[in-house]
Amino acid sequence: MACTTSNRFVVETEEPPAADWDAGFVARQSDGRHTYFEYTGWLELPAGDTREHRLLRLGNGMRVLCISDPQARQSAAALAVRAGSTSDPREYPGMAHALEHMLFLGTRTHPGEHDFEAYLTQYGGYTNA
């Protein structure tokens, strides 16, 4: 399941009908412990697109489209969460924005408030959160 550094990862969370999403996926194991599912059917791609495309569903349900382009000079990753200010409860306006910032406020490997941002900057990356 690993993709090289010349890949672009696009993760999207919009839910298609369950029957469509489950059809055509085969279970795989990435490291002997973690199972993911790879789509083995046909993907409709733009005309002239010669890059390698892999559609995956991770064990936690997240869907990933991995696009490999050996000619690429940069890598990119994007995460789209299907929620925003219109999803805020009336009694808690601004909650979606606060949660967006919480996604980047610390992890086990980057515990400080700005550690993850510094890590990305070190390698020429950035966030838009």
mmCIF file of N, CA and C in Angstrom:
data_model
loop_
_atom_site.group_PDB
_atom_site.id
_atom_site.type_symbol
_atom_site.label_atom_id
_atom_site.label_comp_id
_atom_site.label_asym_id
_atom_site.label_seq_id
_atom_site.Cartn_x
_atom_site.Cartn_y
_atom_site.Cartn_z
ATOM 1 N N MET A 1 0.808 -1.177 0.000
ATOM 2 C CA MET A 1 0.000 0.000 0.000
ATOM 3 C C MET A 1 0.859 1.252 0.000
ATOM 4 N N ALA A 2 2.109 1.154 0.326
ATOM 5 C CA ALA A 2 2.961 2.337 0.384
ATOM 6 C C ALA A 2 3.111 2.940 -0.994
ATOM 7 N N CYS A 3 3.139 4.256 -1.050
ATOM 8 C CA CYS A 3 3.319 4.965 -2.305
ATOM 9 C C CYS A 3 4.620 5.745 -2.230
ATOM 10 N N THR A 4 5.264 5.906 -3.348
ATOM 11 C CA THR A 4 6.554 6.584 -3.352
ATOM 12 C C THR A 4 6.378 8.079 -3.125
ATOM 13 N N THR A 5 7.509 8.778 -2.886
ATOM 14 C CA THR A 5 7.449 10.208 -2.608
ATOM 15 C C THR A 5 7.064 11.021 -3.832
ATOM 16 N N SER A 6 7.011 10.411 -4.997
ATOM 17 C CA SER A 6 6.579 11.148 -6.180
ATOM 18 C C SER A 6 5.063 11.076 -6.350
ATOM 19 N N ASN A 7 4.358 10.560 -5.355
ATOM 20 C CA ASN A 7 2.912 10.405 -5.454
ATOM 21 C C ASN A 7 2.161 11.608 -4.924
ATOM 22 N N ARG A 8 0.941 11.740 -5.375
ATOM 23 C CA ARG A 8 0.018 12.718 -4.830
ATOM 24 C C ARG A 8 -1.133 11.928 -4.224
ATOM 25 N N PHE A 9 -1.455 12.195 -2.969
ATOM 26 C CA PHE A 9 -2.539 11.506 -2.293
ATOM 27 C C PHE A 9 -3.735 12.441 -2.218
ATOM 28 N N VAL A 10 -4.890 11.936 -2.539
ATOM 29 C CA VAL A 10 -6.107 12.712 -2.402
ATOM 30 C C VAL A 10 -7.067 11.871 -1.583
ATOM 31 N N VAL A 11 -7.530 12.413 -0.494
ATOM 32 C CA VAL A 11 -8.454 11.699 0.373
ATOM 33 C C VAL A 11 -9.763 12.469 0.363
ATOM 34 N N GLU A 12 -10.854 11.802 0.083
ATOM 35 C CA GLU A 12 -12.137 12.480 0.094
ATOM 36 C C GLU A 12 -13.104 11.676 0.937
ATOM 37 N N THR A 13 -14.087 12.365 1.519
ATOM 38 C CA THR A 13 -14.948 11.684 2.469
ATOM 39 C C THR A 13 -16.417 11.680 2.084
ATOM 40 N N GLU A 14 -16.798 12.194 0.914
ATOM 41 C CA GLU A 14 -18.199 12.179 0.527
ATOM 42 C C GLU A 14 -18.651 10.736 0.352
ATOM 43 N N GLU A 15 -19.778 10.393 0.934
ATOM 44 C CA GLU A 15 -20.233 9.009 0.946
ATOM 45 C C GLU A 15 -21.099 8.661 -0.259
ATOM 46 N N PRO A 16 -20.642 7.769 -1.133
ATOM 47 C CA PRO A 16 -21.519 7.257 -2.186
ATOM 48 C C PRO A 16 -22.430 6.187 -1.580
ATOM 49 N N PRO A 17 -23.420 5.714 -2.319
ATOM 50 C CA PRO A 17 -24.254 4.629 -1.793
ATOM 51 C C PRO A 17 -23.399 3.417 -1.410
ATOM 52 N N ALA A 18 -23.727 2.774 -0.310
ATOM 53 C CA ALA A 18 -22.920 1.664 0.219
ATOM 54 C C ALA A 18 -22.713 0.564 -0.819
ATOM 55 N N ALA A 19 -23.745 0.233 -1.577
ATOM 56 C CA ALA A 19 -23.610 -0.851 -2.557
ATOM 57 C C ALA A 19 -22.544 -0.515 -3.592
ATOM 58 N N ASP A 20 -22.518 0.729 -4.062
ATOM 59 C CA ASP A 20 -21.512 1.131 -5.044
ATOM 60 C C ASP A 20 -20.119 1.111 -4.433
ATOM 61 N N TRP A 21 -20.004 1.559 -3.177
ATOM 62 C CA TRP A 21 -18.691 1.686 -2.548
ATOM 63 C C TRP A 21 -18.084 0.323 -2.243
ATOM 64 N N ASP A 22 -18.864 -0.651 -1.861
ATOM 65 C CA ASP A 22 -18.332 -1.953 -1.469
ATOM 66 C C ASP A 22 -17.998 -2.851 -2.657
ATOM 67 N N ALA A 23 -18.636 -2.623 -3.783
ATOM 68 C CA ALA A 23 -18.430 -3.488 -4.940
ATOM 69 C C ALA A 23 -17.037 -3.304 -5.521
ATOM 70 N N GLY A 24 -16.361 -4.391 -5.827
ATOM 71 C CA GLY A 24 -15.093 -4.331 -6.520
ATOM 72 C C GLY A 24 -13.865 -4.166 -5.644
ATOM 73 N N PHE A 25 -14.010 -4.210 -4.320
ATOM 74 C CA PHE A 25 -12.868 -4.068 -3.427
ATOM 75 C C PHE A 25 -12.397 -5.426 -2.936
ATOM 76 N N VAL A 26 -11.080 -5.597 -2.884
ATOM 77 C CA VAL A 26 -10.462 -6.834 -2.421
ATOM 78 C C VAL A 26 -9.620 -6.526 -1.190
ATOM 79 N N ALA A 27 -9.726 -7.351 -0.155
ATOM 80 C CA ALA A 27 -8.959 -7.145 1.076
ATOM 81 C C ALA A 27 -7.481 -7.415 0.840
ATOM 82 N N ARG A 28 -6.634 -6.556 1.381
ATOM 83 C CA ARG A 28 -5.179 -6.705 1.319
ATOM 84 C C ARG A 28 -4.632 -6.468 2.721
ATOM 85 N N GLN A 29 -3.405 -6.872 2.979
ATOM 86 C CA GLN A 29 -2.752 -6.584 4.254
ATOM 87 C C GLN A 29 -1.487 -5.802 3.994
ATOM 88 N N SER A 30 -1.313 -4.669 4.697
ATOM 89 C CA SER A 30 -0.148 -3.822 4.440
ATOM 90 C C SER A 30 1.075 -4.282 5.202
ATOM 91 N N ASP A 31 0.905 -4.814 6.408
ATOM 92 C CA ASP A 31 2.068 -5.196 7.210
ATOM 93 C C ASP A 31 1.804 -6.461 8.032
ATOM 94 N N GLY A 32 0.816 -7.225 7.639
ATOM 95 C CA GLY A 32 0.492 -8.437 8.380
ATOM 96 C C GLY A 32 -0.523 -8.205 9.490
ATOM 97 N N ARG A 33 -0.722 -6.947 9.888
ATOM 98 C CA ARG A 33 -1.678 -6.641 10.959
ATOM 99 C C ARG A 33 -2.821 -5.761 10.474
ATOM 100 N N HIS A 34 -2.550 -4.829 9.583
ATOM 101 C CA HIS A 34 -3.542 -3.850 9.157
ATOM 102 C C HIS A 34 -4.094 -4.212 7.782
ATOM 103 N N THR A 35 -5.404 -4.358 7.726
ATOM 104 C CA THR A 35 -6.060 -4.692 6.474
ATOM 105 C C THR A 35 -6.564 -3.426 5.800
ATOM 106 N N TYR A 36 -6.426 -3.361 4.502
ATOM 107 C CA TYR A 36 -7.045 -2.313 3.710
ATOM 108 C C TYR A 36 -7.685 -2.979 2.506
ATOM 109 N N PHE A 37 -8.466 -2.245 1.761
ATOM 110 C CA PHE A 37 -9.193 -2.801 0.632
ATOM 111 C C PHE A 37 -8.820 -2.024 -0.622
ATOM 112 N N GLU A 38 -8.497 -2.745 -1.687
ATOM 113 C CA GLU A 38 -8.098 -2.116 -2.941
ATOM 114 C C GLU A 38 -9.159 -2.365 -3.999
ATOM 115 N N TYR A 39 -9.529 -1.315 -4.700
ATOM 116 C CA TYR A 39 -10.507 -1.414 -5.773
ATOM 117 C C TYR A 39 -9.850 -2.073 -6.980
ATOM 118 N N THR A 40 -10.497 -3.102 -7.524
ATOM 119 C CA THR A 40 -9.927 -3.840 -8.646
ATOM 120 C C THR A 40 -10.708 -3.611 -9.939
ATOM 121 N N GLY A 41 -11.725 -2.756 -9.878
ATOM 122 C CA GLY A 41 -12.524 -2.479 -11.070
ATOM 123 C C GLY A 41 -11.919 -1.374 -11.917
ATOM 124 N N TRP A 42 -12.707 -0.885 -12.852
ATOM 125 C CA TRP A 42 -12.281 0.134 -13.793
ATOM 126 C C TRP A 42 -12.511 1.515 -13.210
ATOM 127 N N LEU A 43 -11.514 2.408 -13.297
ATOM 128 C CA LEU A 43 -11.648 3.797 -12.860
ATOM 129 C C LEU A 43 -11.738 4.688 -14.087
ATOM 130 N N GLU A 44 -12.712 5.573 -14.119
ATOM 131 C CA GLU A 44 -12.831 6.523 -15.216
ATOM 132 C C GLU A 44 -11.834 7.661 -14.984
ATOM 133 N N LEU A 45 -10.907 7.840 -15.920
ATOM 134 C CA LEU A 45 -9.852 8.838 -15.797
ATOM 135 C C LEU A 45 -9.931 9.830 -16.954
ATOM 136 N N PRO A 46 -9.381 11.038 -16.761
ATOM 137 C CA PRO A 46 -9.367 12.002 -17.865
ATOM 138 C C PRO A 46 -8.570 11.461 -19.046
ATOM 139 N N ALA A 47 -8.961 11.849 -20.242
ATOM 140 C CA ALA A 47 -8.253 11.430 -21.456
ATOM 141 C C ALA A 47 -6.794 11.872 -21.379
ATOM 142 N N GLY A 48 -5.886 10.980 -21.713
ATOM 143 C CA GLY A 48 -4.464 11.311 -21.726
ATOM 144 C C GLY A 48 -3.761 11.190 -20.389
ATOM 145 N N ASP A 49 -4.479 10.838 -19.341
ATOM 146 C CA ASP A 49 -3.852 10.689 -18.014
ATOM 147 C C ASP A 49 -3.165 9.333 -17.960
ATOM 148 N N THR A 50 -1.832 9.324 -17.943
ATOM 149 C CA THR A 50 -1.066 8.082 -17.965
ATOM 150 C C THR A 50 -0.522 7.703 -16.589
ATOM 151 N N ARG A 51 -0.877 8.468 -15.555
ATOM 152 C CA ARG A 51 -0.383 8.164 -14.209
ATOM 153 C C ARG A 51 -1.064 6.906 -13.663
ATOM 154 N N GLU A 52 -0.412 6.265 -12.688
ATOM 155 C CA GLU A 52 -0.990 5.089 -12.032
ATOM 156 C C GLU A 52 -1.945 5.559 -10.937
ATOM 157 N N HIS A 53 -3.152 4.999 -10.926
ATOM 158 C CA HIS A 53 -4.163 5.355 -9.927
ATOM 159 C C HIS A 53 -4.536 4.122 -9.120
ATOM 160 N N ARG A 54 -4.598 4.268 -7.807
ATOM 161 C CA ARG A 54 -5.066 3.188 -6.930
ATOM 162 C C ARG A 54 -6.112 3.763 -5.992
ATOM 163 N N LEU A 55 -7.267 3.116 -5.934
ATOM 164 C CA LEU A 55 -8.345 3.525 -5.038
ATOM 165 C C LEU A 55 -8.374 2.534 -3.885
ATOM 166 N N LEU A 56 -8.251 3.052 -2.669
ATOM 167 C CA LEU A 56 -8.175 2.212 -1.475
ATOM 168 C C LEU A 56 -9.230 2.617 -0.462
ATOM 169 N N ARG A 57 -9.610 1.683 0.384
ATOM 170 C CA ARG A 57 -10.425 1.973 1.567
ATOM 171 C C ARG A 57 -9.657 1.414 2.754
ATOM 172 N N LEU A 58 -9.306 2.286 3.683
ATOM 173 C CA LEU A 58 -8.548 1.859 4.855
ATOM 174 C C LEU A 58 -9.461 1.143 5.843
ATOM 175 N N GLY A 59 -8.865 0.462 6.802
ATOM 176 C CA GLY A 59 -9.629 -0.273 7.801
ATOM 177 C C GLY A 59 -10.576 0.603 8.605
ATOM 178 N N ASN A 60 -10.265 1.890 8.739
ATOM 179 C CA ASN A 60 -11.128 2.803 9.491
ATOM 180 C C ASN A 60 -12.215 3.414 8.613
ATOM 181 N N GLY A 61 -12.293 3.001 7.337
ATOM 182 C CA GLY A 61 -13.325 3.495 6.437
ATOM 183 C C GLY A 61 -12.886 4.656 5.559
ATOM 184 N N MET A 62 -11.746 5.259 5.839
ATOM 185 C CA MET A 62 -11.280 6.383 5.026
ATOM 186 C C MET A 62 -10.948 5.908 3.623
ATOM 187 N N ARG A 63 -11.379 6.693 2.640
ATOM 188 C CA ARG A 63 -11.104 6.365 1.248
ATOM 189 C C ARG A 63 -9.920 7.186 0.764
ATOM 190 N N VAL A 64 -9.048 6.556 0.008
ATOM 191 C CA VAL A 64 -7.814 7.191 -0.461
ATOM 192 C C VAL A 64 -7.656 6.935 -1.951
ATOM 193 N N LEU A 65 -7.371 7.998 -2.686
ATOM 194 C CA LEU A 65 -7.018 7.861 -4.089
ATOM 195 C C LEU A 65 -5.543 8.210 -4.188
ATOM 196 N N CYS A 66 -4.733 7.234 -4.550
ATOM 197 C CA CYS A 66 -3.285 7.412 -4.656
ATOM 198 C C CYS A 66 -2.945 7.516 -6.135
ATOM 199 N N ILE A 67 -2.325 8.637 -6.516
ATOM 200 C CA ILE A 67 -1.965 8.871 -7.910
ATOM 201 C C ILE A 67 -0.444 8.935 -7.989
ATOM 202 N N SER A 68 0.157 8.015 -8.716
ATOM 203 C CA SER A 68 1.602 7.947 -8.831
ATOM 204 C C SER A 68 2.050 8.529 -10.163
ATOM 205 N N ASP A 69 2.956 9.501 -10.071
ATOM 206 C CA ASP A 69 3.510 10.123 -11.269
ATOM 207 C C ASP A 69 5.028 10.165 -11.122
ATOM 208 N N PRO A 70 5.754 9.204 -11.693
ATOM 209 C CA PRO A 70 7.210 9.164 -11.562
ATOM 210 C C PRO A 70 7.903 10.420 -12.084
ATOM 211 N N GLN A 71 7.244 11.204 -12.942
ATOM 212 C CA GLN A 71 7.829 12.429 -13.479
ATOM 213 C C GLN A 71 7.661 13.623 -12.537
ATOM 214 N N ALA A 72 6.844 13.483 -11.496
ATOM 215 C CA ALA A 72 6.569 14.603 -10.585
ATOM 216 C C ALA A 72 7.808 14.978 -9.781
ATOM 217 N N ARG A 73 7.979 16.264 -9.540
ATOM 218 C CA ARG A 73 9.110 16.753 -8.755
ATOM 219 C C ARG A 73 8.707 17.047 -7.320
ATOM 220 N N GLN A 74 7.431 17.033 -7.007
ATOM 221 C CA GLN A 74 6.941 17.309 -5.659
ATOM 222 C C GLN A 74 5.870 16.306 -5.288
ATOM 223 N N SER A 75 5.627 16.187 -3.992
ATOM 224 C CA SER A 75 4.544 15.348 -3.473
ATOM 225 C C SER A 75 3.505 16.249 -2.834
ATOM 226 N N ALA A 76 2.303 15.749 -2.722
ATOM 227 C CA ALA A 76 1.247 16.517 -2.080
ATOM 228 C C ALA A 76 0.272 15.564 -1.415
ATOM 229 N N ALA A 77 -0.392 16.040 -0.397
ATOM 230 C CA ALA A 77 -1.454 15.292 0.270
ATOM 231 C C ALA A 77 -2.576 16.260 0.572
ATOM 232 N N ALA A 78 -3.809 15.805 0.412
ATOM 233 C CA ALA A 78 -4.964 16.642 0.710
ATOM 234 C C ALA A 78 -5.973 15.822 1.488
ATOM 235 N N LEU A 79 -6.638 16.463 2.419
ATOM 236 C CA LEU A 79 -7.673 15.819 3.219
ATOM 237 C C LEU A 79 -8.896 16.706 3.179
ATOM 238 N N ALA A 80 -10.017 16.157 2.773
ATOM 239 C CA ALA A 80 -11.264 16.910 2.738
ATOM 240 C C ALA A 80 -12.228 16.282 3.746
ATOM 241 N N VAL A 81 -12.705 17.083 4.659
ATOM 242 C CA VAL A 81 -13.666 16.627 5.658
ATOM 243 C C VAL A 81 -15.008 17.242 5.298
ATOM 244 N N ARG A 82 -15.998 16.423 5.173
ATOM 245 C CA ARG A 82 -17.311 16.891 4.729
ATOM 246 C C ARG A 82 -18.085 17.508 5.893
ATOM 247 N N ALA A 83 -17.579 18.607 6.384
ATOM 248 C CA ALA A 83 -18.231 19.354 7.457
ATOM 249 C C ALA A 83 -17.691 20.763 7.436
ATOM 250 N N GLY A 84 -18.424 21.679 7.951
ATOM 251 C CA GLY A 84 -17.982 23.066 8.010
ATOM 252 C C GLY A 84 -18.943 23.878 8.838
ATOM 253 N N SER A 85 -18.924 25.179 8.654
ATOM 254 C CA SER A 85 -19.732 26.058 9.496
ATOM 255 C C SER A 85 -21.219 25.749 9.385
ATOM 256 N N THR A 86 -21.657 25.232 8.242
ATOM 257 C CA THR A 86 -23.082 24.892 8.121
ATOM 258 C C THR A 86 -23.435 23.648 8.940
ATOM 259 N N SER A 87 -22.419 22.929 9.425
ATOM 260 C CA SER A 87 -22.649 21.751 10.263
ATOM 261 C C SER A 87 -22.638 22.093 11.748
ATOM 262 N N ASP A 88 -22.290 23.331 12.104
ATOM 263 C CA ASP A 88 -22.228 23.731 13.508
ATOM 264 C C ASP A 88 -23.596 23.639 14.172
ATOM 265 N N PRO A 89 -23.641 23.111 15.398
ATOM 266 C CA PRO A 89 -24.898 23.187 16.160
ATOM 267 C C PRO A 89 -25.192 24.663 16.467
ATOM 268 N N ARG A 90 -26.449 25.042 16.491
ATOM 269 C CA ARG A 90 -26.800 26.444 16.748
ATOM 270 C C ARG A 90 -26.236 26.952 18.066
ATOM 271 N N GLU A 91 -26.191 26.083 19.053
ATOM 272 C CA GLU A 91 -25.716 26.511 20.374
ATOM 273 C C GLU A 91 -24.194 26.612 20.454
ATOM 274 N N TYR A 92 -23.476 26.141 19.421
ATOM 275 C CA TYR A 92 -22.006 26.191 19.403
ATOM 276 C C TYR A 92 -21.481 26.706 18.058
ATOM 277 N N PRO A 93 -21.756 27.961 17.719
ATOM 278 C CA PRO A 93 -21.234 28.480 16.450
ATOM 279 C C PRO A 93 -19.705 28.519 16.476
ATOM 280 N N GLY A 94 -19.096 28.185 15.339
ATOM 281 C CA GLY A 94 -17.641 28.188 15.259
ATOM 282 C C GLY A 94 -16.987 26.867 15.623
ATOM 283 N N MET A 95 -17.778 25.857 15.973
ATOM 284 C CA MET A 95 -17.222 24.579 16.402
ATOM 285 C C MET A 95 -16.413 23.906 15.289
ATOM 286 N N ALA A 96 -16.911 23.936 14.054
ATOM 287 C CA ALA A 96 -16.187 23.290 12.953
ATOM 288 C C ALA A 96 -14.814 23.928 12.769
ATOM 289 N N HIS A 97 -14.752 25.237 12.886
ATOM 290 C CA HIS A 97 -13.471 25.933 12.733
ATOM 291 C C HIS A 97 -12.522 25.557 13.871
ATOM 292 N N ALA A 98 -13.037 25.484 15.085
ATOM 293 C CA ALA A 98 -12.204 25.095 16.232
ATOM 294 C C ALA A 98 -11.674 23.669 16.059
ATOM 295 N N LEU A 99 -12.520 22.761 15.603
ATOM 296 C CA LEU A 99 -12.089 21.372 15.392
ATOM 297 C C LEU A 99 -11.055 21.275 14.281
ATOM 298 N N GLU A 100 -11.180 22.107 13.258
ATOM 299 C CA GLU A 100 -10.193 22.136 12.181
ATOM 300 C C GLU A 100 -8.813 22.441 12.753
ATOM 301 N N HIS A 101 -8.737 23.412 13.637
ATOM 302 C CA HIS A 101 -7.450 23.770 14.235
ATOM 303 C C HIS A 101 -6.950 22.689 15.193
ATOM 304 N N MET A 102 -7.863 22.001 15.863
ATOM 305 C CA MET A 102 -7.464 20.942 16.797
ATOM 306 C C MET A 102 -6.785 19.785 16.081
ATOM 307 N N LEU A 103 -7.098 19.574 14.800
ATOM 308 C CA LEU A 103 -6.468 18.493 14.042
ATOM 309 C C LEU A 103 -4.956 18.650 13.970
ATOM 310 N N PHE A 104 -4.454 19.884 14.146
ATOM 311 C CA PHE A 104 -3.033 20.163 13.977
ATOM 312 C C PHE A 104 -2.358 20.604 15.267
ATOM 313 N N LEU A 105 -3.001 20.396 16.416
ATOM 314 C CA LEU A 105 -2.455 20.921 17.671
ATOM 315 C C LEU A 105 -1.642 19.936 18.485
ATOM 316 N N GLY A 106 -1.261 18.837 17.952
ATOM 317 C CA GLY A 106 -0.396 17.932 18.688
ATOM 318 C C GLY A 106 -0.771 16.474 18.522
ATOM 319 N N THR A 107 0.264 15.651 18.394
ATOM 320 C CA THR A 107 0.106 14.204 18.298
ATOM 321 C C THR A 107 1.200 13.573 19.143
ATOM 322 N N ARG A 108 1.223 12.266 19.207
ATOM 323 C CA ARG A 108 2.296 11.597 19.952
ATOM 324 C C ARG A 108 3.673 11.957 19.398
ATOM 325 N N THR A 109 3.792 12.015 18.085
ATOM 326 C CA THR A 109 5.096 12.285 17.474
ATOM 327 C C THR A 109 5.403 13.773 17.336
ATOM 328 N N HIS A 110 4.394 14.624 17.402
ATOM 329 C CA HIS A 110 4.563 16.081 17.312
ATOM 330 C C HIS A 110 3.690 16.731 18.387
ATOM 331 N N PRO A 111 4.088 16.615 19.672
ATOM 332 C CA PRO A 111 3.207 17.003 20.780
ATOM 333 C C PRO A 111 2.994 18.505 20.978
ATOM 334 N N GLY A 112 3.927 19.331 20.566
ATOM 335 C CA GLY A 112 3.783 20.769 20.791
ATOM 336 C C GLY A 112 2.778 21.407 19.851
ATOM 337 N N GLU A 113 2.275 22.569 20.248
ATOM 338 C CA GLU A 113 1.232 23.252 19.478
ATOM 339 C C GLU A 113 1.634 23.518 18.032
ATOM 340 N N HIS A 114 2.887 23.851 17.770
ATOM 341 C CA HIS A 114 3.337 24.177 16.421
ATOM 342 C C HIS A 114 4.310 23.142 15.852
ATOM 343 N N ASP A 115 4.474 21.992 16.526
ATOM 344 C CA ASP A 115 5.447 20.981 16.099
ATOM 345 C C ASP A 115 5.145 20.405 14.714
ATOM 346 N N PHE A 116 3.881 20.088 14.452
ATOM 347 C CA PHE A 116 3.538 19.494 13.160
ATOM 348 C C PHE A 116 3.758 20.513 12.036
ATOM 349 N N GLU A 117 3.377 21.760 12.266
ATOM 350 C CA GLU A 117 3.595 22.805 11.264
ATOM 351 C C GLU A 117 5.087 22.987 10.987
ATOM 352 N N ALA A 118 5.904 22.934 12.043
ATOM 353 C CA ALA A 118 7.357 23.048 11.864
ATOM 354 C C ALA A 118 7.898 21.863 11.068
ATOM 355 N N TYR A 119 7.376 20.683 11.336
ATOM 356 C CA TYR A 119 7.785 19.484 10.597
ATOM 357 C C TYR A 119 7.477 19.641 9.107
ATOM 358 N N LEU A 120 6.261 20.091 8.785
ATOM 359 C CA LEU A 120 5.905 20.283 7.390
ATOM 360 C C LEU A 120 6.772 21.337 6.714
ATOM 361 N N THR A 121 7.003 22.450 7.420
ATOM 362 C CA THR A 121 7.826 23.526 6.887
ATOM 363 C C THR A 121 9.249 23.067 6.604
ATOM 364 N N GLN A 122 9.759 22.214 7.483
ATOM 365 C CA GLN A 122 11.115 21.682 7.314
ATOM 366 C C GLN A 122 11.286 20.984 5.976
ATOM 367 N N TYR A 123 10.208 20.381 5.481
ATOM 368 C CA TYR A 123 10.269 19.646 4.226
ATOM 369 C C TYR A 123 9.559 20.388 3.079
ATOM 370 N N GLY A 124 9.346 21.689 3.250
ATOM 371 C CA GLY A 124 8.777 22.504 2.190
ATOM 372 C C GLY A 124 7.263 22.435 2.095
ATOM 373 N N GLY A 125 6.607 21.899 3.119
ATOM 374 C CA GLY A 125 5.147 21.781 3.086
ATOM 375 C C GLY A 125 4.466 22.867 3.891
ATOM 376 N N TYR A 126 3.150 22.845 3.885
ATOM 377 C CA TYR A 126 2.360 23.811 4.648
ATOM 378 C C TYR A 126 0.958 23.263 4.857
ATOM 379 N N THR A 127 0.222 23.886 5.774
ATOM 380 C CA THR A 127 -1.188 23.539 5.977
ATOM 381 C C THR A 127 -2.025 24.773 5.689
ATOM 382 N N ASN A 128 -3.273 24.536 5.477
ATOM 383 C CA ASN A 128 -4.208 25.642 5.253
ATOM 384 C C ASN A 128 -5.310 25.575 6.309
ATOM 385 N N ALA A 129 -4.920 25.276 7.525
ATOM 386 C CA ALA A 129 -5.902 25.170 8.610
ATOM 387 C C ALA A 129 -5.750 26.331 9.558
#
